[in-house]
Amino acid sequence: MTILDSYKTSKGYYSLATLRQLDNHNLLGYLYLNEKEHLCPEGEELCRKKYLWQQALNLSLVQASKELVSDCLNQNIQIVFLKGLPLLNSIYKDIGERYLSDIDVFVKPSDALEFFDIMKKQNYIHYDIKKWAASKHKDDFRKTLPTGLEIDVDVHYKLIFNIDLPIEKSNYFPVPAPNLEVFLFHLITHLGYQHTYLRLNWLLDVFHFCHYFYNEINWTKLENSFKESHLENDLNCIKFILHKYFNFDIPINTTLKPWEINLLSRIVTPEFLLDPQKNKIKYYTLKHFLSPNLKSAIKYDILWLWSKVTGAA
């Protein structure tokens, strides 16, 4: 059972209209590999094409990540990859199963200049653009391959714009990646606190990560990270969603109050998750619920609005 079951017709198929909506969540390649029996012939062909394109893109991104690791090792620079890339060939066994838009990498601020040199050597262009408050902890790079394919790299100097957890390397992934608790903390906060459940594929990442590493994750350590960051609601929300739409429970002690359960039951529906920004009232209610406090949420909104006025990215 997953949230995706909610989008099938009464006969157990995904309609073409639904597939087009799920394409906005970068899920067609995933469906081609995991839900083929629920696709009509036209839908299967649509998903197959997306899978093949996704596979080619991911192969190029994986190769680019290997080149970064090699040059960083030569310069004694320690990097770890975040979000999607480490999940390939680990949680997702087929390299085309999970869509990657770019490479996310964490670099210590003290290594930034040396890392810039490596990116320049590898023909990446640095986008020196005006940043708003929630993006100032990152730098953006891009290079175009001879095939015309563009490789984007987001370089993080903090885990999140206002949170900086200590990162230890994990041995569970084919590329350098954070320890499981920090990795999962970042996946959950990126999905909820930062982007208010904007993409279903990010939600599936969290589910598969929790399921795959259930016995290896130090759940107490994870819970403490959310408490120390004042993001207990973010953790409680994902706990609620995993229980309701995946029939999967994570062993954390924090609980929702009855009014919070009622609120999430009304907001976080399959229809909402398919298009979170369609209902602005629900979207901003959930966004503020996931924030550390109301003051923090309002400050974030003001900074975001100001970024639109000033043209910051």
PDB file of C-alpha atoms in Angstrom:
ATOM      1  CA  MET A   1       0.000   0.000   0.000  1.00  0.00           C
ATOM      2  CA  THR A   2       1.253   3.472  -0.964  1.00  0.00           C
ATOM      3  CA  ILE A   3      -0.280   6.870  -1.620  1.00  0.00           C
ATOM      4  CA  LEU A   4      -0.199   5.995  -5.330  1.00  0.00           C
ATOM      5  CA  ASP A   5      -3.066   3.533  -4.859  1.00  0.00           C
ATOM      6  CA  SER A   6      -5.305   6.553  -4.239  1.00  0.00           C
ATOM      7  CA  TYR A   7      -4.856   7.690  -7.837  1.00  0.00           C
ATOM      8  CA  LYS A   8      -5.987   4.500  -9.571  1.00  0.00           C
ATOM      9  CA  THR A   9      -9.416   4.103 -11.113  1.00  0.00           C
ATOM     10  CA  SER A  10     -11.984   1.730  -9.630  1.00  0.00           C
ATOM     11  CA  LYS A  11     -10.634  -0.911 -12.028  1.00  0.00           C
ATOM     12  CA  GLY A  12      -7.098  -0.505 -10.688  1.00  0.00           C
ATOM     13  CA  TYR A  13      -5.566   1.479 -13.568  1.00  0.00           C
ATOM     14  CA  TYR A  14      -3.983   4.889 -13.879  1.00  0.00           C
ATOM     15  CA  SER A  15      -5.871   7.057 -16.359  1.00  0.00           C
ATOM     16  CA  LEU A  16      -3.869   9.055 -18.896  1.00  0.00           C
ATOM     17  CA  ALA A  17      -5.038  12.266 -17.232  1.00  0.00           C
ATOM     18  CA  THR A  18      -3.725  11.029 -13.884  1.00  0.00           C
ATOM     19  CA  LEU A  19      -0.430   9.969 -15.453  1.00  0.00           C
ATOM     20  CA  ARG A  20       0.035  13.471 -16.811  1.00  0.00           C
ATOM     21  CA  GLN A  21      -0.501  14.806 -13.298  1.00  0.00           C
ATOM     22  CA  LEU A  22       1.913  12.266 -11.833  1.00  0.00           C
ATOM     23  CA  ASP A  23       4.438  13.311 -14.459  1.00  0.00           C
ATOM     24  CA  ASN A  24       4.555  16.660 -12.648  1.00  0.00           C
ATOM     25  CA  HIS A  25       5.860  14.642  -9.700  1.00  0.00           C
ATOM     26  CA  ASN A  26       8.503  12.870 -11.822  1.00  0.00           C
ATOM     27  CA  LEU A  27       6.946   9.454 -11.219  1.00  0.00           C
ATOM     28  CA  LEU A  28       6.415   7.951 -14.677  1.00  0.00           C
ATOM     29  CA  GLY A  29       9.740   6.110 -14.725  1.00  0.00           C
ATOM     30  CA  TYR A  30       8.978   4.754 -11.266  1.00  0.00           C
ATOM     31  CA  LEU A  31       5.527   3.603 -12.394  1.00  0.00           C
ATOM     32  CA  TYR A  32       6.972   1.911 -15.478  1.00  0.00           C
ATOM     33  CA  LEU A  33       9.179  -0.277 -13.286  1.00  0.00           C
ATOM     34  CA  ASN A  34       6.852  -0.853 -10.336  1.00  0.00           C
ATOM     35  CA  GLU A  35       3.258  -0.488 -11.551  1.00  0.00           C
ATOM     36  CA  LYS A  36       3.347  -1.754 -15.129  1.00  0.00           C
ATOM     37  CA  GLU A  37       0.374  -4.047 -14.569  1.00  0.00           C
ATOM     38  CA  HIS A  38      -1.709  -0.968 -13.724  1.00  0.00           C
ATOM     39  CA  LEU A  39      -0.897   0.891 -16.946  1.00  0.00           C
ATOM     40  CA  CYS A  40      -2.949   0.822 -20.137  1.00  0.00           C
ATOM     41  CA  PRO A  41      -0.901   0.266 -23.352  1.00  0.00           C
ATOM     42  CA  GLU A  42      -0.767   3.981 -24.129  1.00  0.00           C
ATOM     43  CA  GLY A  43       0.127   4.777 -20.532  1.00  0.00           C
ATOM     44  CA  GLU A  44       2.829   2.117 -20.492  1.00  0.00           C
ATOM     45  CA  GLU A  45       4.443   3.602 -23.602  1.00  0.00           C
ATOM     46  CA  LEU A  46       4.320   7.081 -22.077  1.00  0.00           C
ATOM     47  CA  CYS A  47       6.023   5.805 -18.919  1.00  0.00           C
ATOM     48  CA  ARG A  48       8.556   3.748 -20.889  1.00  0.00           C
ATOM     49  CA  LYS A  49       9.738   6.804 -22.824  1.00  0.00           C
ATOM     50  CA  LYS A  50      10.094   8.789 -19.606  1.00  0.00           C
ATOM     51  CA  TYR A  51      11.985   5.899 -17.997  1.00  0.00           C
ATOM     52  CA  LEU A  52      14.492   5.672 -20.876  1.00  0.00           C
ATOM     53  CA  TRP A  53      15.062   9.433 -20.825  1.00  0.00           C
ATOM     54  CA  GLN A  54      15.447   9.350 -17.045  1.00  0.00           C
ATOM     55  CA  GLN A  55      17.908   6.474 -17.266  1.00  0.00           C
ATOM     56  CA  ALA A  56      20.138   8.342 -19.730  1.00  0.00           C
ATOM     57  CA  LEU A  57      20.069  11.508 -17.618  1.00  0.00           C
ATOM     58  CA  ASN A  58      20.876   9.642 -14.412  1.00  0.00           C
ATOM     59  CA  LEU A  59      23.798   7.812 -16.007  1.00  0.00           C
ATOM     60  CA  SER A  60      25.312  11.176 -16.943  1.00  0.00           C
ATOM     61  CA  LEU A  61      24.734  12.566 -13.446  1.00  0.00           C
ATOM     62  CA  VAL A  62      26.293   9.503 -11.813  1.00  0.00           C
ATOM     63  CA  GLN A  63      29.337   9.818 -14.073  1.00  0.00           C
ATOM     64  CA  ALA A  64      29.623  13.509 -13.192  1.00  0.00           C
ATOM     65  CA  SER A  65      29.472  12.654  -9.484  1.00  0.00           C
ATOM     66  CA  LYS A  66      32.314  10.139  -9.892  1.00  0.00           C
ATOM     67  CA  GLU A  67      34.464  12.804 -11.518  1.00  0.00           C
ATOM     68  CA  LEU A  68      33.758  15.171  -8.626  1.00  0.00           C
ATOM     69  CA  VAL A  69      34.663  12.515  -6.055  1.00  0.00           C
ATOM     70  CA  SER A  70      37.907  11.704  -7.855  1.00  0.00           C
ATOM     71  CA  ASP A  71      39.123  15.302  -8.039  1.00  0.00           C
ATOM     72  CA  CYS A  72      38.027  16.049  -4.469  1.00  0.00           C
ATOM     73  CA  LEU A  73      39.945  13.037  -3.174  1.00  0.00           C
ATOM     74  CA  ASN A  74      43.048  14.255  -4.996  1.00  0.00           C
ATOM     75  CA  GLN A  75      42.668  17.651  -3.294  1.00  0.00           C
ATOM     76  CA  ASN A  76      41.804  16.103   0.098  1.00  0.00           C
ATOM     77  CA  ILE A  77      38.362  17.741   0.057  1.00  0.00           C
ATOM     78  CA  GLN A  78      35.611  15.790   1.778  1.00  0.00           C
ATOM     79  CA  ILE A  79      32.189  15.955   0.165  1.00  0.00           C
ATOM     80  CA  VAL A  80      28.919  14.123   0.713  1.00  0.00           C
ATOM     81  CA  PHE A  81      26.006  13.876  -1.690  1.00  0.00           C
ATOM     82  CA  LEU A  82      22.495  14.739  -0.540  1.00  0.00           C
ATOM     83  CA  LYS A  83      18.953  13.765  -1.519  1.00  0.00           C
ATOM     84  CA  GLY A  84      18.493  11.755  -4.716  1.00  0.00           C
ATOM     85  CA  LEU A  85      21.906  10.677  -5.985  1.00  0.00           C
ATOM     86  CA  PRO A  86      22.889   8.329  -3.111  1.00  0.00           C
ATOM     87  CA  LEU A  87      19.506   6.613  -3.400  1.00  0.00           C
ATOM     88  CA  LEU A  88      20.378   5.275  -6.861  1.00  0.00           C
ATOM     89  CA  ASN A  89      21.815   1.765  -6.808  1.00  0.00           C
ATOM     90  CA  SER A  90      20.871   1.485  -3.130  1.00  0.00           C
ATOM     91  CA  ILE A  91      17.189   2.023  -2.318  1.00  0.00           C
ATOM     92  CA  TYR A  92      16.352   2.275  -6.010  1.00  0.00           C
ATOM     93  CA  LYS A  93      17.999  -0.704  -7.686  1.00  0.00           C
ATOM     94  CA  ASP A  94      17.408   0.460 -11.265  1.00  0.00           C
ATOM     95  CA  ILE A  95      19.266   3.635 -12.181  1.00  0.00           C
ATOM     96  CA  GLY A  96      16.257   4.926 -14.113  1.00  0.00           C
ATOM     97  CA  GLU A  97      13.762   4.342 -11.310  1.00  0.00           C
ATOM     98  CA  ARG A  98      14.179   7.669  -9.525  1.00  0.00           C
ATOM     99  CA  TYR A  99      14.283  10.988 -11.387  1.00  0.00           C
ATOM    100  CA  LEU A 100      17.266  13.255 -10.697  1.00  0.00           C
ATOM    101  CA  SER A 101      17.118  16.900 -11.697  1.00  0.00           C
ATOM    102  CA  ASP A 102      20.608  17.705 -10.457  1.00  0.00           C
ATOM    103  CA  ILE A 103      23.423  16.761  -8.097  1.00  0.00           C
ATOM    104  CA  ASP A 104      23.236  18.028  -4.522  1.00  0.00           C
ATOM    105  CA  VAL A 105      26.546  18.010  -2.684  1.00  0.00           C
ATOM    106  CA  PHE A 106      27.591  19.242   0.755  1.00  0.00           C
ATOM    107  CA  VAL A 107      30.975  20.957   1.055  1.00  0.00           C
ATOM    108  CA  LYS A 108      32.514  22.469   4.166  1.00  0.00           C
ATOM    109  CA  PRO A 109      32.660  26.283   3.871  1.00  0.00           C
ATOM    110  CA  SER A 110      36.403  26.104   4.523  1.00  0.00           C
ATOM    111  CA  ASP A 111      36.787  24.019   1.343  1.00  0.00           C
ATOM    112  CA  ALA A 112      34.657  26.292  -0.841  1.00  0.00           C
ATOM    113  CA  LEU A 113      37.496  28.012  -2.735  1.00  0.00           C
ATOM    114  CA  GLU A 114      39.266  24.754  -3.539  1.00  0.00           C
ATOM    115  CA  PHE A 115      35.955  23.229  -4.622  1.00  0.00           C
ATOM    116  CA  PHE A 116      35.324  26.229  -6.894  1.00  0.00           C
ATOM    117  CA  ASP A 117      38.659  25.502  -8.575  1.00  0.00           C
ATOM    118  CA  ILE A 118      37.642  21.891  -9.158  1.00  0.00           C
ATOM    119  CA  MET A 119      34.331  22.953 -10.684  1.00  0.00           C
ATOM    120  CA  LYS A 120      36.122  25.396 -12.967  1.00  0.00           C
ATOM    121  CA  LYS A 121      38.583  22.691 -14.005  1.00  0.00           C
ATOM    122  CA  GLN A 122      35.646  20.427 -14.889  1.00  0.00           C
ATOM    123  CA  ASN A 123      34.117  23.184 -17.068  1.00  0.00           C
ATOM    124  CA  TYR A 124      31.250  24.103 -14.769  1.00  0.00           C
ATOM    125  CA  ILE A 125      29.941  27.668 -14.879  1.00  0.00           C
ATOM    126  CA  HIS A 126      29.089  29.321 -11.570  1.00  0.00           C
ATOM    127  CA  TYR A 127      25.783  31.165 -11.571  1.00  0.00           C
ATOM    128  CA  ASP A 128      26.544  34.260  -9.521  1.00  0.00           C
ATOM    129  CA  ILE A 129      22.951  35.334  -8.986  1.00  0.00           C
ATOM    130  CA  LYS A 130      21.272  37.313  -6.249  1.00  0.00           C
ATOM    131  CA  LYS A 131      20.076  34.922  -3.537  1.00  0.00           C
ATOM    132  CA  TRP A 132      17.224  35.277  -1.125  1.00  0.00           C
ATOM    133  CA  ALA A 133      17.536  34.303   2.549  1.00  0.00           C
ATOM    134  CA  ALA A 134      16.607  30.619   2.135  1.00  0.00           C
ATOM    135  CA  SER A 135      19.085  30.078  -0.737  1.00  0.00           C
ATOM    136  CA  LYS A 136      22.179  31.872   0.533  1.00  0.00           C
ATOM    137  CA  HIS A 137      23.640  28.628   1.881  1.00  0.00           C
ATOM    138  CA  LYS A 138      24.052  27.259  -1.660  1.00  0.00           C
ATOM    139  CA  ASP A 139      25.917  27.880  -4.910  1.00  0.00           C
ATOM    140  CA  ASP A 140      24.707  26.782  -8.339  1.00  0.00           C
ATOM    141  CA  PHE A 141      26.872  25.362 -11.119  1.00  0.00           C
ATOM    142  CA  ARG A 142      26.123  24.057 -14.595  1.00  0.00           C
ATOM    143  CA  LYS A 143      27.981  22.564 -17.523  1.00  0.00           C
ATOM    144  CA  THR A 144      26.764  21.413 -20.906  1.00  0.00           C
ATOM    145  CA  LEU A 145      27.982  18.073 -22.222  1.00  0.00           C
ATOM    146  CA  PRO A 146      28.883  17.568 -25.910  1.00  0.00           C
ATOM    147  CA  THR A 147      25.543  15.754 -26.241  1.00  0.00           C
ATOM    148  CA  GLY A 148      23.744  18.955 -25.229  1.00  0.00           C
ATOM    149  CA  LEU A 149      22.732  17.543 -21.855  1.00  0.00           C
ATOM    150  CA  GLU A 150      23.042  20.028 -18.979  1.00  0.00           C
ATOM    151  CA  ILE A 151      24.494  18.925 -15.644  1.00  0.00           C
ATOM    152  CA  ASP A 152      23.401  21.066 -12.685  1.00  0.00           C
ATOM    153  CA  VAL A 153      25.168  20.926  -9.331  1.00  0.00           C
ATOM    154  CA  ASP A 154      23.804  22.531  -6.151  1.00  0.00           C
ATOM    155  CA  VAL A 155      26.581  23.028  -3.618  1.00  0.00           C
ATOM    156  CA  HIS A 156      25.372  23.244  -0.003  1.00  0.00           C
ATOM    157  CA  TYR A 157      27.449  24.776   2.786  1.00  0.00           C
ATOM    158  CA  LYS A 158      24.733  24.114   5.376  1.00  0.00           C
ATOM    159  CA  LEU A 159      22.202  21.321   5.488  1.00  0.00           C
ATOM    160  CA  ILE A 160      19.300  23.807   5.460  1.00  0.00           C
ATOM    161  CA  PHE A 161      19.397  27.586   5.314  1.00  0.00           C
ATOM    162  CA  ASN A 162      18.759  27.953   9.062  1.00  0.00           C
ATOM    163  CA  ILE A 163      19.905  24.544  10.352  1.00  0.00           C
ATOM    164  CA  ASP A 164      23.402  23.103  10.382  1.00  0.00           C
ATOM    165  CA  LEU A 165      23.692  19.584  11.809  1.00  0.00           C
ATOM    166  CA  PRO A 166      27.050  17.810  12.159  1.00  0.00           C
ATOM    167  CA  ILE A 167      27.455  15.421   9.225  1.00  0.00           C
ATOM    168  CA  GLU A 168      29.228  12.087   9.457  1.00  0.00           C
ATOM    169  CA  LYS A 169      29.800   9.847   6.454  1.00  0.00           C
ATOM    170  CA  SER A 170      27.704   6.741   5.975  1.00  0.00           C
ATOM    171  CA  ASN A 171      28.851   3.395   4.572  1.00  0.00           C
ATOM    172  CA  TYR A 172      25.423   2.414   3.275  1.00  0.00           C
ATOM    173  CA  PHE A 173      25.574   4.081  -0.137  1.00  0.00           C
ATOM    174  CA  PRO A 174      27.616   3.723  -3.348  1.00  0.00           C
ATOM    175  CA  VAL A 175      28.713   7.379  -3.096  1.00  0.00           C
ATOM    176  CA  PRO A 176      29.760   9.508  -0.091  1.00  0.00           C
ATOM    177  CA  ALA A 177      26.571  10.373   1.817  1.00  0.00           C
ATOM    178  CA  PRO A 178      25.554  11.553   5.304  1.00  0.00           C
ATOM    179  CA  ASN A 179      24.844   9.233   8.213  1.00  0.00           C
ATOM    180  CA  LEU A 180      21.342   7.792   8.086  1.00  0.00           C
ATOM    181  CA  GLU A 181      19.771  10.094  10.676  1.00  0.00           C
ATOM    182  CA  VAL A 182      21.041  13.309   9.061  1.00  0.00           C
ATOM    183  CA  PHE A 183      20.156  11.987   5.609  1.00  0.00           C
ATOM    184  CA  LEU A 184      16.576  11.236   6.679  1.00  0.00           C
ATOM    185  CA  PHE A 185      16.287  14.523   8.587  1.00  0.00           C
ATOM    186  CA  HIS A 186      17.205  16.332   5.378  1.00  0.00           C
ATOM    187  CA  LEU A 187      14.788  14.297   3.239  1.00  0.00           C
ATOM    188  CA  ILE A 188      11.885  14.981   5.608  1.00  0.00           C
ATOM    189  CA  THR A 189      12.578  18.688   6.129  1.00  0.00           C
ATOM    190  CA  HIS A 190      13.187  19.240   2.421  1.00  0.00           C
ATOM    191  CA  LEU A 191       9.821  17.603   1.682  1.00  0.00           C
ATOM    192  CA  GLY A 192       7.808  19.235   4.462  1.00  0.00           C
ATOM    193  CA  TYR A 193       9.341  22.258   6.158  1.00  0.00           C
ATOM    194  CA  GLN A 194      11.055  23.651   3.067  1.00  0.00           C
ATOM    195  CA  HIS A 195       8.662  22.724   0.253  1.00  0.00           C
ATOM    196  CA  THR A 196       5.312  21.827   1.880  1.00  0.00           C
ATOM    197  CA  TYR A 197       4.922  18.449   0.147  1.00  0.00           C
ATOM    198  CA  LEU A 198       5.349  19.840  -3.335  1.00  0.00           C
ATOM    199  CA  ARG A 199       6.432  16.551  -4.957  1.00  0.00           C
ATOM    200  CA  LEU A 200       5.133  13.024  -4.429  1.00  0.00           C
ATOM    201  CA  ASN A 201       8.444  11.490  -5.509  1.00  0.00           C
ATOM    202  CA  TRP A 202      10.090  13.139  -2.482  1.00  0.00           C
ATOM    203  CA  LEU A 203       7.423  11.552  -0.277  1.00  0.00           C
ATOM    204  CA  LEU A 204       8.195   8.153  -1.801  1.00  0.00           C
ATOM    205  CA  ASP A 205      11.892   8.761  -1.071  1.00  0.00           C
ATOM    206  CA  VAL A 206      11.080   9.171   2.618  1.00  0.00           C
ATOM    207  CA  PHE A 207       8.890   6.061   2.698  1.00  0.00           C
ATOM    208  CA  HIS A 208      11.420   3.857   0.912  1.00  0.00           C
ATOM    209  CA  PHE A 209      14.282   5.208   3.053  1.00  0.00           C
ATOM    210  CA  CYS A 210      12.410   4.500   6.306  1.00  0.00           C
ATOM    211  CA  HIS A 211      11.375   1.054   5.105  1.00  0.00           C
ATOM    212  CA  TYR A 212      14.793   0.088   3.729  1.00  0.00           C
ATOM    213  CA  PHE A 213      16.833   1.287   6.720  1.00  0.00           C
ATOM    214  CA  TYR A 214      14.224   0.720   9.442  1.00  0.00           C
ATOM    215  CA  ASN A 215      16.511  -1.423  11.624  1.00  0.00           C
ATOM    216  CA  GLU A 216      19.639   0.660  11.020  1.00  0.00           C
ATOM    217  CA  ILE A 217      18.228   4.114  11.788  1.00  0.00           C
ATOM    218  CA  ASN A 218      18.729   5.443  15.308  1.00  0.00           C
ATOM    219  CA  TRP A 219      15.189   6.734  15.692  1.00  0.00           C
ATOM    220  CA  THR A 220      15.866   8.399  19.043  1.00  0.00           C
ATOM    221  CA  LYS A 221      18.741  10.351  17.518  1.00  0.00           C
ATOM    222  CA  LEU A 222      16.516  11.376  14.607  1.00  0.00           C
ATOM    223  CA  GLU A 223      13.723  12.487  16.925  1.00  0.00           C
ATOM    224  CA  ASN A 224      16.142  14.530  19.037  1.00  0.00           C
ATOM    225  CA  SER A 225      17.355  16.358  15.920  1.00  0.00           C
ATOM    226  CA  PHE A 226      13.796  17.438  15.149  1.00  0.00           C
ATOM    227  CA  LYS A 227      13.209  18.522  18.747  1.00  0.00           C
ATOM    228  CA  GLU A 228      16.433  20.541  18.869  1.00  0.00           C
ATOM    229  CA  SER A 229      15.471  22.220  15.586  1.00  0.00           C
ATOM    230  CA  HIS A 230      11.917  22.913  16.852  1.00  0.00           C
ATOM    231  CA  LEU A 231      10.499  20.941  13.933  1.00  0.00           C
ATOM    232  CA  GLU A 232       8.509  18.313  15.831  1.00  0.00           C
ATOM    233  CA  ASN A 233       5.430  19.098  13.727  1.00  0.00           C
ATOM    234  CA  ASP A 234       7.374  18.229  10.593  1.00  0.00           C
ATOM    235  CA  LEU A 235       8.250  14.813  12.006  1.00  0.00           C
ATOM    236  CA  ASN A 236       4.712  14.266  13.287  1.00  0.00           C
ATOM    237  CA  CYS A 237       3.266  15.150   9.897  1.00  0.00           C
ATOM    238  CA  ILE A 238       5.350  12.582   8.033  1.00  0.00           C
ATOM    239  CA  LYS A 239       4.506  10.024  10.725  1.00  0.00           C
ATOM    240  CA  PHE A 240       0.804  10.767  10.125  1.00  0.00           C
ATOM    241  CA  ILE A 241       1.130  10.459   6.329  1.00  0.00           C
ATOM    242  CA  LEU A 242       3.145   7.235   6.417  1.00  0.00           C
ATOM    243  CA  HIS A 243       0.594   5.647   8.726  1.00  0.00           C
ATOM    244  CA  LYS A 244      -2.467   6.831   6.794  1.00  0.00           C
ATOM    245  CA  TYR A 245      -1.347   6.366   3.191  1.00  0.00           C
ATOM    246  CA  PHE A 246       1.404   3.737   3.395  1.00  0.00           C
ATOM    247  CA  ASN A 247       0.182   1.625   6.332  1.00  0.00           C
ATOM    248  CA  PHE A 248       3.686   2.080   7.743  1.00  0.00           C
ATOM    249  CA  ASP A 249       4.636   3.253  11.229  1.00  0.00           C
ATOM    250  CA  ILE A 250       7.919   4.797  12.320  1.00  0.00           C
ATOM    251  CA  PRO A 251       8.985   4.271  15.971  1.00  0.00           C
ATOM    252  CA  ILE A 252       9.023   7.817  17.310  1.00  0.00           C
ATOM    253  CA  ASN A 253       7.529   8.944  20.600  1.00  0.00           C
ATOM    254  CA  THR A 254       6.204  12.377  19.688  1.00  0.00           C
ATOM    255  CA  THR A 255       2.457  12.418  19.147  1.00  0.00           C
ATOM    256  CA  LEU A 256      -0.120  14.702  17.624  1.00  0.00           C
ATOM    257  CA  LYS A 257      -2.866  16.335  19.654  1.00  0.00           C
ATOM    258  CA  PRO A 258      -6.458  15.508  18.606  1.00  0.00           C
ATOM    259  CA  TRP A 259      -6.917  18.919  16.953  1.00  0.00           C
ATOM    260  CA  GLU A 260      -3.670  18.415  15.007  1.00  0.00           C
ATOM    261  CA  ILE A 261      -4.831  15.022  13.749  1.00  0.00           C
ATOM    262  CA  ASN A 262      -8.106  16.613  12.674  1.00  0.00           C
ATOM    263  CA  LEU A 263      -6.241  19.433  10.916  1.00  0.00           C
ATOM    264  CA  LEU A 264      -3.942  17.096   8.994  1.00  0.00           C
ATOM    265  CA  SER A 265      -6.848  14.790   8.105  1.00  0.00           C
ATOM    266  CA  ARG A 266      -8.630  17.732   6.490  1.00  0.00           C
ATOM    267  CA  ILE A 267      -5.584  19.134   4.694  1.00  0.00           C
ATOM    268  CA  VAL A 268      -3.301  16.267   3.725  1.00  0.00           C
ATOM    269  CA  THR A 269      -5.565  14.358   1.354  1.00  0.00           C
ATOM    270  CA  PRO A 270      -4.522  12.529  -1.838  1.00  0.00           C
ATOM    271  CA  GLU A 271      -6.011  15.405  -3.834  1.00  0.00           C
ATOM    272  CA  PHE A 272      -3.935  17.938  -1.904  1.00  0.00           C
ATOM    273  CA  LEU A 273      -0.719  15.945  -2.351  1.00  0.00           C
ATOM    274  CA  LEU A 274      -1.335  15.777  -6.098  1.00  0.00           C
ATOM    275  CA  ASP A 275      -1.452  19.588  -6.333  1.00  0.00           C
ATOM    276  CA  PRO A 276      -0.565  21.233  -2.977  1.00  0.00           C
ATOM    277  CA  GLN A 277      -0.632  24.811  -4.236  1.00  0.00           C
ATOM    278  CA  LYS A 278      -4.079  24.586  -5.817  1.00  0.00           C
ATOM    279  CA  ASN A 279      -5.806  25.351  -2.519  1.00  0.00           C
ATOM    280  CA  LYS A 280      -3.846  28.290  -1.121  1.00  0.00           C
ATOM    281  CA  ILE A 281      -5.595  28.244   2.250  1.00  0.00           C
ATOM    282  CA  LYS A 282      -4.702  24.590   2.873  1.00  0.00           C
ATOM    283  CA  TYR A 283      -1.197  25.111   1.498  1.00  0.00           C
ATOM    284  CA  TYR A 284      -0.326  28.043   3.760  1.00  0.00           C
ATOM    285  CA  THR A 285      -2.044  26.499   6.771  1.00  0.00           C
ATOM    286  CA  LEU A 286       0.142  23.410   6.427  1.00  0.00           C
ATOM    287  CA  LYS A 287       3.220  25.506   5.655  1.00  0.00           C
ATOM    288  CA  HIS A 288       2.797  27.453   8.886  1.00  0.00           C
ATOM    289  CA  PHE A 289       1.980  24.297  10.849  1.00  0.00           C
ATOM    290  CA  LEU A 290       5.307  22.770   9.762  1.00  0.00           C
ATOM    291  CA  SER A 291       7.331  25.845  10.742  1.00  0.00           C
ATOM    292  CA  PRO A 292       9.073  26.060  14.150  1.00  0.00           C
ATOM    293  CA  ASN A 293       6.619  28.768  15.238  1.00  0.00           C
ATOM    294  CA  LEU A 294       4.284  31.408  13.823  1.00  0.00           C
ATOM    295  CA  LYS A 295       6.916  34.149  14.076  1.00  0.00           C
ATOM    296  CA  SER A 296       9.350  32.082  12.034  1.00  0.00           C
ATOM    297  CA  ALA A 297       6.673  31.325   9.419  1.00  0.00           C
ATOM    298  CA  ILE A 298       5.697  34.983   9.012  1.00  0.00           C
ATOM    299  CA  LYS A 299       9.343  36.045   8.770  1.00  0.00           C
ATOM    300  CA  TYR A 300       9.907  33.430   6.054  1.00  0.00           C
ATOM    301  CA  ASP A 301       6.858  34.678   4.121  1.00  0.00           C
ATOM    302  CA  ILE A 302       8.049  38.289   4.291  1.00  0.00           C
ATOM    303  CA  LEU A 303      11.540  37.351   3.103  1.00  0.00           C
ATOM    304  CA  TRP A 304      10.053  35.304   0.255  1.00  0.00           C
ATOM    305  CA  LEU A 305       7.818  38.183  -0.838  1.00  0.00           C
ATOM    306  CA  TRP A 306      10.762  40.573  -0.677  1.00  0.00           C
ATOM    307  CA  SER A 307      12.792  38.201  -2.857  1.00  0.00           C
ATOM    308  CA  LYS A 308      10.097  38.481  -5.532  1.00  0.00           C
ATOM    309  CA  VAL A 309      10.251  42.273  -5.352  1.00  0.00           C
ATOM    310  CA  THR A 310      14.050  42.350  -5.600  1.00  0.00           C
ATOM    311  CA  GLY A 311      14.347  39.526  -8.143  1.00  0.00           C
ATOM    312  CA  ALA A 312      16.421  37.259  -5.884  1.00  0.00           C
ATOM    313  CA  ALA A 313      16.492  33.538  -6.712  1.00  0.00           C
TER     314      ALA A 313
END
